[in-house]
Coordinates of C-alpha atoms in Angstrom, one line a residue:
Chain A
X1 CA -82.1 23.2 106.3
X2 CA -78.2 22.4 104.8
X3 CA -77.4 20.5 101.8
X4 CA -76.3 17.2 104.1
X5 CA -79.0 17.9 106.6
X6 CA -81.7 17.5 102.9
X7 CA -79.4 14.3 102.1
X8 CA -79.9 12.6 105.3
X9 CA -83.9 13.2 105.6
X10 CA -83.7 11.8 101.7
X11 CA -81.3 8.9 103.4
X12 CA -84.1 8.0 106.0
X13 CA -87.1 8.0 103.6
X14 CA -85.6 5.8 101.3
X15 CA -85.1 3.7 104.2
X16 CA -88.8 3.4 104.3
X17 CA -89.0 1.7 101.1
X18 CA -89.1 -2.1 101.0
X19 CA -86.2 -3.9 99.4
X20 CA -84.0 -1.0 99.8
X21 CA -80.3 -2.1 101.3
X22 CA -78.0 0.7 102.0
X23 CA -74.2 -0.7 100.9
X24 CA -70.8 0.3 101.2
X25 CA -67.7 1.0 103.4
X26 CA -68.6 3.7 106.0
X27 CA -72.1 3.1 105.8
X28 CA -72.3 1.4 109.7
X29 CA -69.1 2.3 110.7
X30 CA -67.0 5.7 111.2
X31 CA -69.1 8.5 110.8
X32 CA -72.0 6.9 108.5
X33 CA -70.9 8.7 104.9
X34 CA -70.5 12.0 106.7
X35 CA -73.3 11.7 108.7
X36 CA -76.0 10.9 106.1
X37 CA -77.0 7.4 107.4
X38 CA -76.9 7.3 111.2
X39 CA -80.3 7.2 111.9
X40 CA -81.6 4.4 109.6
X41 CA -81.5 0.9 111.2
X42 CA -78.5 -1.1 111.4
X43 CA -80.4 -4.2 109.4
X44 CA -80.7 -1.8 106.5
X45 CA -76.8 -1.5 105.9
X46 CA -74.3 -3.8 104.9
X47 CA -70.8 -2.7 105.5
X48 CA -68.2 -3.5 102.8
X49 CA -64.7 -4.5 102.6
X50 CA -62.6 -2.2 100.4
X51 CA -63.6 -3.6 96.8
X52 CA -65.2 -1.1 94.9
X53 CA -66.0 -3.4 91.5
X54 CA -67.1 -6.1 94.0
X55 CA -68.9 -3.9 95.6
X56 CA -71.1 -2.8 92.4
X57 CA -71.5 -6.3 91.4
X58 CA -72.8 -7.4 94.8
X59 CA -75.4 -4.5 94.2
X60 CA -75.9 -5.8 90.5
X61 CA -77.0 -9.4 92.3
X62 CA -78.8 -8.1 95.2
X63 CA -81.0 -6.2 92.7
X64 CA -81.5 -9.4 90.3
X65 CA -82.5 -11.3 93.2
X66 CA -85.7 -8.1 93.7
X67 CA -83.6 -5.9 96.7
X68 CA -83.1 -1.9 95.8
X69 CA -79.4 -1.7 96.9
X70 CA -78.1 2.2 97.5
X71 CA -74.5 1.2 96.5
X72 CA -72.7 4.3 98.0
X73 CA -69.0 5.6 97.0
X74 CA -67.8 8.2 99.6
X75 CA -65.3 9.7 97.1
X76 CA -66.3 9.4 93.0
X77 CA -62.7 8.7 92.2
X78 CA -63.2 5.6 94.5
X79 CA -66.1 4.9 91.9
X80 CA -63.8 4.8 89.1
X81 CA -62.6 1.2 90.6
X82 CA -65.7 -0.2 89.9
X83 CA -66.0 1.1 86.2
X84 CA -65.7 -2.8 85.1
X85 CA -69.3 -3.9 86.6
X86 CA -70.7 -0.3 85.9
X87 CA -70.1 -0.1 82.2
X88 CA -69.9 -3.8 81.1
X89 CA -72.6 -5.0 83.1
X90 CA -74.7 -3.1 85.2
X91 CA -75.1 -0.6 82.4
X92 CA -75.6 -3.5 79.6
X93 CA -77.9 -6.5 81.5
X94 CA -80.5 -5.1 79.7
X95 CA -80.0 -4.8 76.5
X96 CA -77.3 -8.2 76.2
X97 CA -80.5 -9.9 77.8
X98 CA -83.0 -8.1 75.6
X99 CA -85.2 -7.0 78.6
X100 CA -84.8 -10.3 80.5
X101 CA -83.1 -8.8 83.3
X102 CA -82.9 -5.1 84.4
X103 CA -81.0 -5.2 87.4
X104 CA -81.7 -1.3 89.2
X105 CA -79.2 -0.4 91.3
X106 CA -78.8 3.7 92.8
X107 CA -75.8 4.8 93.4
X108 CA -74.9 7.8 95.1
X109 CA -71.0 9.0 95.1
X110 CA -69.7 12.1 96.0
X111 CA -67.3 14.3 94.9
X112 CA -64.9 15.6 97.4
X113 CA -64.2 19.4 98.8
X114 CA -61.3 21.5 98.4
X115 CA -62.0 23.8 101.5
X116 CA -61.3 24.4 104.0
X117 CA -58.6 21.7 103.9
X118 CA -57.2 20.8 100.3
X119 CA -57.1 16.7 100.4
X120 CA -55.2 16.1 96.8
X121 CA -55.6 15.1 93.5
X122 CA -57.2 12.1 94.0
X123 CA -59.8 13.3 96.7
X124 CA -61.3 15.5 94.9
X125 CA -62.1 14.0 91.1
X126 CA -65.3 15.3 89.2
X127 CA -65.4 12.8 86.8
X128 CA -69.2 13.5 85.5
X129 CA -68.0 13.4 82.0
X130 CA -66.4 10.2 81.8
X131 CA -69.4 8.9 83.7
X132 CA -71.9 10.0 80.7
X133 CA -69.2 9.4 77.7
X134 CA -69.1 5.8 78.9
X135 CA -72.8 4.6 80.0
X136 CA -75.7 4.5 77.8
X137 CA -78.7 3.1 80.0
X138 CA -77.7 4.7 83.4
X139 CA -79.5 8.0 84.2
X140 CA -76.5 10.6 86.1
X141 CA -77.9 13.2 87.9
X142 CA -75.3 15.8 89.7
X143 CA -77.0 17.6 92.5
X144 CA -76.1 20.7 92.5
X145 CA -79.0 22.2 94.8
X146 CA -80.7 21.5 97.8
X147 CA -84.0 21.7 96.2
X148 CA -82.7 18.8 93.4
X149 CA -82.3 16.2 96.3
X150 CA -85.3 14.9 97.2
X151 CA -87.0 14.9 93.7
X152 CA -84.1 13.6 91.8
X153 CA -84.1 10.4 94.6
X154 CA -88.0 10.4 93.9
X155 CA -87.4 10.1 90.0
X156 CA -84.6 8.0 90.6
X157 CA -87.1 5.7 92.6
X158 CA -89.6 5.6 90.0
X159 CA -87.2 5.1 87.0
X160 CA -86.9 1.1 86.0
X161 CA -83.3 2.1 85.2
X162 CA -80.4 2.3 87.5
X163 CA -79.3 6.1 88.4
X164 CA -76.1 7.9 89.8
X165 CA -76.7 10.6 92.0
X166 CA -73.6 12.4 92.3
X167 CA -73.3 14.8 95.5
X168 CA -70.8 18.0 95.8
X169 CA -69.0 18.1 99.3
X170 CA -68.6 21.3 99.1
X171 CA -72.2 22.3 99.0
X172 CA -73.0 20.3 101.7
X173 CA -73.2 23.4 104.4
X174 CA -75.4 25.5 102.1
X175 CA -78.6 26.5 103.6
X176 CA -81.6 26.9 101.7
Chain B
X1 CA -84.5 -30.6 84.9
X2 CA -84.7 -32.4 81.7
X3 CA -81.2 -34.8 81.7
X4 CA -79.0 -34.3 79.0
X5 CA -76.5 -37.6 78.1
X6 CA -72.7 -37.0 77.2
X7 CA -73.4 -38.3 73.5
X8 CA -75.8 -35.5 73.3
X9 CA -73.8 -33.2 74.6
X10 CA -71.0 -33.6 71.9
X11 CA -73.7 -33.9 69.3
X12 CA -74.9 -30.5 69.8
X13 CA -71.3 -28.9 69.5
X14 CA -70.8 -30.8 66.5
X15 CA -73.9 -29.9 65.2
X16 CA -72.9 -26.0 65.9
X17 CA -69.5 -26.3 64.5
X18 CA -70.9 -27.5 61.1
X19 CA -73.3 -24.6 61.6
X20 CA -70.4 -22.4 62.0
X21 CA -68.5 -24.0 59.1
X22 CA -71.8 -23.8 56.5
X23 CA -71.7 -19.7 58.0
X24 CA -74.8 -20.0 59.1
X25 CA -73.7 -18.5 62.8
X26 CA -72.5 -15.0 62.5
X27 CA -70.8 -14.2 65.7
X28 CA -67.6 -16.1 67.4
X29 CA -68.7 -19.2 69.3
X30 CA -66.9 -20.7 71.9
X31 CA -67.4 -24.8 71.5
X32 CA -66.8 -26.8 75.0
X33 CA -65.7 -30.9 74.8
X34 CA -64.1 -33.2 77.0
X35 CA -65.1 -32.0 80.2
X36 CA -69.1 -34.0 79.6
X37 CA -68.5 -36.2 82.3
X38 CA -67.2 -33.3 84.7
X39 CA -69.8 -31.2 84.0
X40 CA -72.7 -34.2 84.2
X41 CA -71.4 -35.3 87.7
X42 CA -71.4 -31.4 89.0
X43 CA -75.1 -30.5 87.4
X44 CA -76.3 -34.1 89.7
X45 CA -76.1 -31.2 92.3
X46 CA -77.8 -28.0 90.7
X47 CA -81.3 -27.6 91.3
X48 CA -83.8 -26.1 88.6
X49 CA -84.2 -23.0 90.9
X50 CA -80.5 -22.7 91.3
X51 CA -78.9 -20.0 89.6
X52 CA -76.2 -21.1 86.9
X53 CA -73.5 -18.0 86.2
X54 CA -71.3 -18.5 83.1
X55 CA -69.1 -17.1 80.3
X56 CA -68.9 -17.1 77.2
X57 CA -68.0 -21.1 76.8
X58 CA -71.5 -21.7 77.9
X59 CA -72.8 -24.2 75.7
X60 CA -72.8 -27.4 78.0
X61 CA -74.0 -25.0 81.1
X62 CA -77.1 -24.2 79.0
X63 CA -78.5 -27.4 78.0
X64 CA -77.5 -29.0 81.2
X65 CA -79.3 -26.3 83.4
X66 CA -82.0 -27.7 81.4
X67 CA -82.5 -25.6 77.7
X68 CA -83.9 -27.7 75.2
X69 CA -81.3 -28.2 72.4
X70 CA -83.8 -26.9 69.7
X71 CA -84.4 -23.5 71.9
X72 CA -81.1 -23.1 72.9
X73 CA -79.6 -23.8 68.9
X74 CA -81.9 -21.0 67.6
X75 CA -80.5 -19.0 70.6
X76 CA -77.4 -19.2 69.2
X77 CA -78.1 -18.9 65.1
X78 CA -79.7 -15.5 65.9
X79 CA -76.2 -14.5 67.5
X80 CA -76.5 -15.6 71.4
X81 CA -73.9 -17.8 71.7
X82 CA -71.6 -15.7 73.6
X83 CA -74.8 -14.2 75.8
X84 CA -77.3 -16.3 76.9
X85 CA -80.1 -15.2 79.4
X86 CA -82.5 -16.8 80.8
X87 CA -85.3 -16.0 83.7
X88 CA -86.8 -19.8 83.6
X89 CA -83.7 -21.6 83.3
X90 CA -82.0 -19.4 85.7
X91 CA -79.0 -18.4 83.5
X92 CA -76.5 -15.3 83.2
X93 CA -73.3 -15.3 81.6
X94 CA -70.4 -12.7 80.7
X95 CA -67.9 -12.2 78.3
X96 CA -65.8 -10.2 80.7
X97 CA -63.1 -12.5 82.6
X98 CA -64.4 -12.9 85.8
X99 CA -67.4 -10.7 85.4
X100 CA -70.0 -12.7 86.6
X101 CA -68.1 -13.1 90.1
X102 CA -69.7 -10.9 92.2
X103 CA -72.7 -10.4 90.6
X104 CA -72.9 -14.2 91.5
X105 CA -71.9 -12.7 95.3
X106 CA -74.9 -11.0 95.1
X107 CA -77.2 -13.0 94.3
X108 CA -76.0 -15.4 96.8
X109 CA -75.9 -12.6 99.5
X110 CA -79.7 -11.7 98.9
X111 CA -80.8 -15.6 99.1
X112 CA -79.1 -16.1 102.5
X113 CA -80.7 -12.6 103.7
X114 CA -84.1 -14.3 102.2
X115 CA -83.4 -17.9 104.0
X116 CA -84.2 -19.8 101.1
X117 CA -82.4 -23.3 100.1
X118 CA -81.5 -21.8 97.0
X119 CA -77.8 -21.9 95.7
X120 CA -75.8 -20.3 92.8
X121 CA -73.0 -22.1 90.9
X122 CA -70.7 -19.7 89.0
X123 CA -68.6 -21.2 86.3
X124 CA -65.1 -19.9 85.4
X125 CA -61.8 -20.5 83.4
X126 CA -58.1 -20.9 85.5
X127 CA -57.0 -17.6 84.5
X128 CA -60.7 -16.3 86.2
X129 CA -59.4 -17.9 89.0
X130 CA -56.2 -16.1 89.0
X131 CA -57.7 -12.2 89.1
X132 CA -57.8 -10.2 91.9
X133 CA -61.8 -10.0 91.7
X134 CA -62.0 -14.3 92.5
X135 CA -59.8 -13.3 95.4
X136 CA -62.0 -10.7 96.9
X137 CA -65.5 -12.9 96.1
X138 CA -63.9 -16.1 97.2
X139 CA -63.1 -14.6 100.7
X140 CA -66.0 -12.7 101.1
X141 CA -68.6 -15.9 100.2
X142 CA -66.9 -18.3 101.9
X143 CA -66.6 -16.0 105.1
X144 CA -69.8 -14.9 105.3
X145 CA -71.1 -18.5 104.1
X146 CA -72.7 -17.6 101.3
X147 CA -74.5 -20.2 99.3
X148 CA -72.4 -20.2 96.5
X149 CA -70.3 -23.0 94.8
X150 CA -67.3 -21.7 92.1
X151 CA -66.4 -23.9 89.7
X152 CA -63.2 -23.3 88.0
X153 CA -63.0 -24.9 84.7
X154 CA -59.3 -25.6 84.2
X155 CA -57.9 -26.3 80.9
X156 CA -54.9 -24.8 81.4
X157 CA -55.1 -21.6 78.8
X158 CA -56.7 -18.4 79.0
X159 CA -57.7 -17.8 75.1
X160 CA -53.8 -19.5 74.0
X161 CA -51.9 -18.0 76.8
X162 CA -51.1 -20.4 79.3
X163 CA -52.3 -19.3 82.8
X164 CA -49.3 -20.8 84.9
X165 CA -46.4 -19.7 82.8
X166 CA -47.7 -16.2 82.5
X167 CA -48.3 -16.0 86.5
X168 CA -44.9 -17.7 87.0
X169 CA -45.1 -21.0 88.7
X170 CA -45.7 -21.5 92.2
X171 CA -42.8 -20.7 94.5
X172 CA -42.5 -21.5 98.1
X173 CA -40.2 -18.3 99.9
X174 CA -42.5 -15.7 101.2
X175 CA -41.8 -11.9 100.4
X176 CA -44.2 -11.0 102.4
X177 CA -43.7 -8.7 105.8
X178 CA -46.4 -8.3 108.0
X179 CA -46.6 -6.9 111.3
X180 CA -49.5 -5.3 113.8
X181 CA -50.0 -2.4 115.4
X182 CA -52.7 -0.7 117.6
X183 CA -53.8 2.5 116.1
X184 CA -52.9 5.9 118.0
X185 CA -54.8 8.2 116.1
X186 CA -58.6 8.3 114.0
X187 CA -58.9 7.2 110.7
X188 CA -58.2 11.1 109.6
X189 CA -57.6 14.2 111.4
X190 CA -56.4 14.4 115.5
X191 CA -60.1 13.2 117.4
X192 CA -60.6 16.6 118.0
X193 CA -62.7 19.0 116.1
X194 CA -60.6 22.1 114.6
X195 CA -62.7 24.1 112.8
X196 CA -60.7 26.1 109.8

């Protein structure tokens, strides 16, 4: 078993859950975020345009109207475009509406490689740290093991709040 | 919904500016008037199990989605004004310029995957209308016929900056070049596997 091989059999049994809607760009087209999502049913993903801060507020709706979106960012400095709808509203619904509405959203980024080929500065962004200095009611979990993958998803599936799970390229050939 | 007349409508913002005034309301309010008979005429349309998406000039949206005045006025002395949520009246509202736009994509989105005959109306100022995120949810709802309706609440400033001077007025000569092209190559890479 690899690192991407654990992602995609996480990928698939969150499939299985009802409400969930797996959303993004590359999620039904090119290679399915490397791979992950090709065998989980085309009605399942919804392809986006390039519009990362739409993209998180689409999932912030689809969630207040009861679906489970997996709002998926194939490089984390792509996630920083959507910082806006992260920290001022996905991250705050909940307590601006004292409890009225917590919208759950899981979002799952990943932080590019450097090997074997080096793709540049802005490829290749860890930004963990901003992520936790600026959000207060969103649980980040990096994954930095195989055996962290399916449990964090399960935890993140049983939290009421929303969750980043951030995933490390460069692990993703790692065998058990 | 419970109707709401223009002369009530101006009441209440009178009654919160004197509020405001005797200090009785301790965060910024944002006080809405001469757009009642707009606003009246629009809400004919919006259904109690409509969503109702708004900033922080709210007031009018509130009590027309159908807030009692006395329930929404206590709302706003414990320091709501700016935020108001509400699961029974089907409100949400940001303070962030444009904020509420695709969130209000969303929600849209997931009725029309649920085929109901529900809609969402999503309230914003000109210079809301001007970003870069009305663009993007503008396109992407009215091409995938979403059941959304924007309303764009023009008075002609954005806080006291005027929206049109600051964007430059319209002008008519394109400096645009486009041209298109079939792609030779993938995405990335040749379309053939190198392993390094």
């Amino acid at each position: 078993m690899t690192y991407q091989s654990e992602i995609k059999k996480t990928m698939q049994w969150l499939s299985t859950i009802d409400d969930t809607i797996f959303i993004g760009q590359g999620v039904l087209y090119g290679d399915g975020i490397y791979r992950t999502l090709l065998d989980i049913p085309s009605n399942k993903k919804l392809e986006m345009p390039v519009a990362e801060d739409m993209q998180m507020g689409i999932s912030t709706g689809l969630a207040l109207e009861g679906y489970l979106p997996i709002t998926i960012y194939l490089r984390m400095d792509f996630l920083i475009l959507a910082i806006n709808q992260l920290v001022n509203h996905l991250d705050k619904l909940e307590e601006l509406s004292n409890g009225i509405f917590k919208p759950k959203v899981i979002i799952r980024c990943i932080v590019g490689s450097k090997t074997p080929l080096y793709p540049g500065l802005q490829h290749c962004q860890d930004h963990t740290e901003l992520l936790k200095a600026c959000l207060t009611n969103i649980d980040i979990i990096k994954l930095t093991s195989i055996d962290m993958i399916k449990t964090s998803y399960r935890k993140a599936i049983e939290s009421d709040k929303s969750t980043i799970l951030i995933e490390m390229k460069e692990l993703y050939e790692t065998t058990e | 919904m419970e109707k709401i007349t223009k002369e009530e409508l101006i009441e209440f913002e009178k009654e919160i500016s004197e509020l405001f005034l005797d200090k009785k309301i301790h965060v910024p309010v944002h006080l809405s008037g001469n757009n009642e008979d707009q606003l009246i005429e629009i809400f004919e349309d919006i259904n109690e199990k409509d969503w109702v998406l708004s900033t922080h000039r709210n007031h009018y949206h509130v009590l027309l989605k159908g807030m009692p005045k006395e329930e929404f006025k206590e709302l706003i002395l414990s320091g709501e004004s700016m935020h108001i949520y509400s699961e029974k009246y089907r409100i949400l509202t940001s303070a962030i310029v444009g904020g509420i736009l695709p969130i209000a994509v969303g929600m849209a989105l997931a009725i029309k995957k649920k085929r109901q005959r529900r809609k969402v109306w999503v309230f914003i100022g000109d210079m809301a209308k001007e970003t870069g995120m009305f663009h993007e949810c503008h396109k992407y709802a009215a091409r995938h016929e979403l059941p959304i309706k924007f309303i764009i609440e023009d008075n002609g400033y954005s806080t006291d900056t005027p929206t049109q001077e600051v964007w430059g007025y319209q002008h008519t000569k394109s400096n645009i070049i486009r041209y298109e092209y079939e792609r030779k190559f993938p995405h990335v890479g040749i379309g053939a596997w190198v392993s390094f």
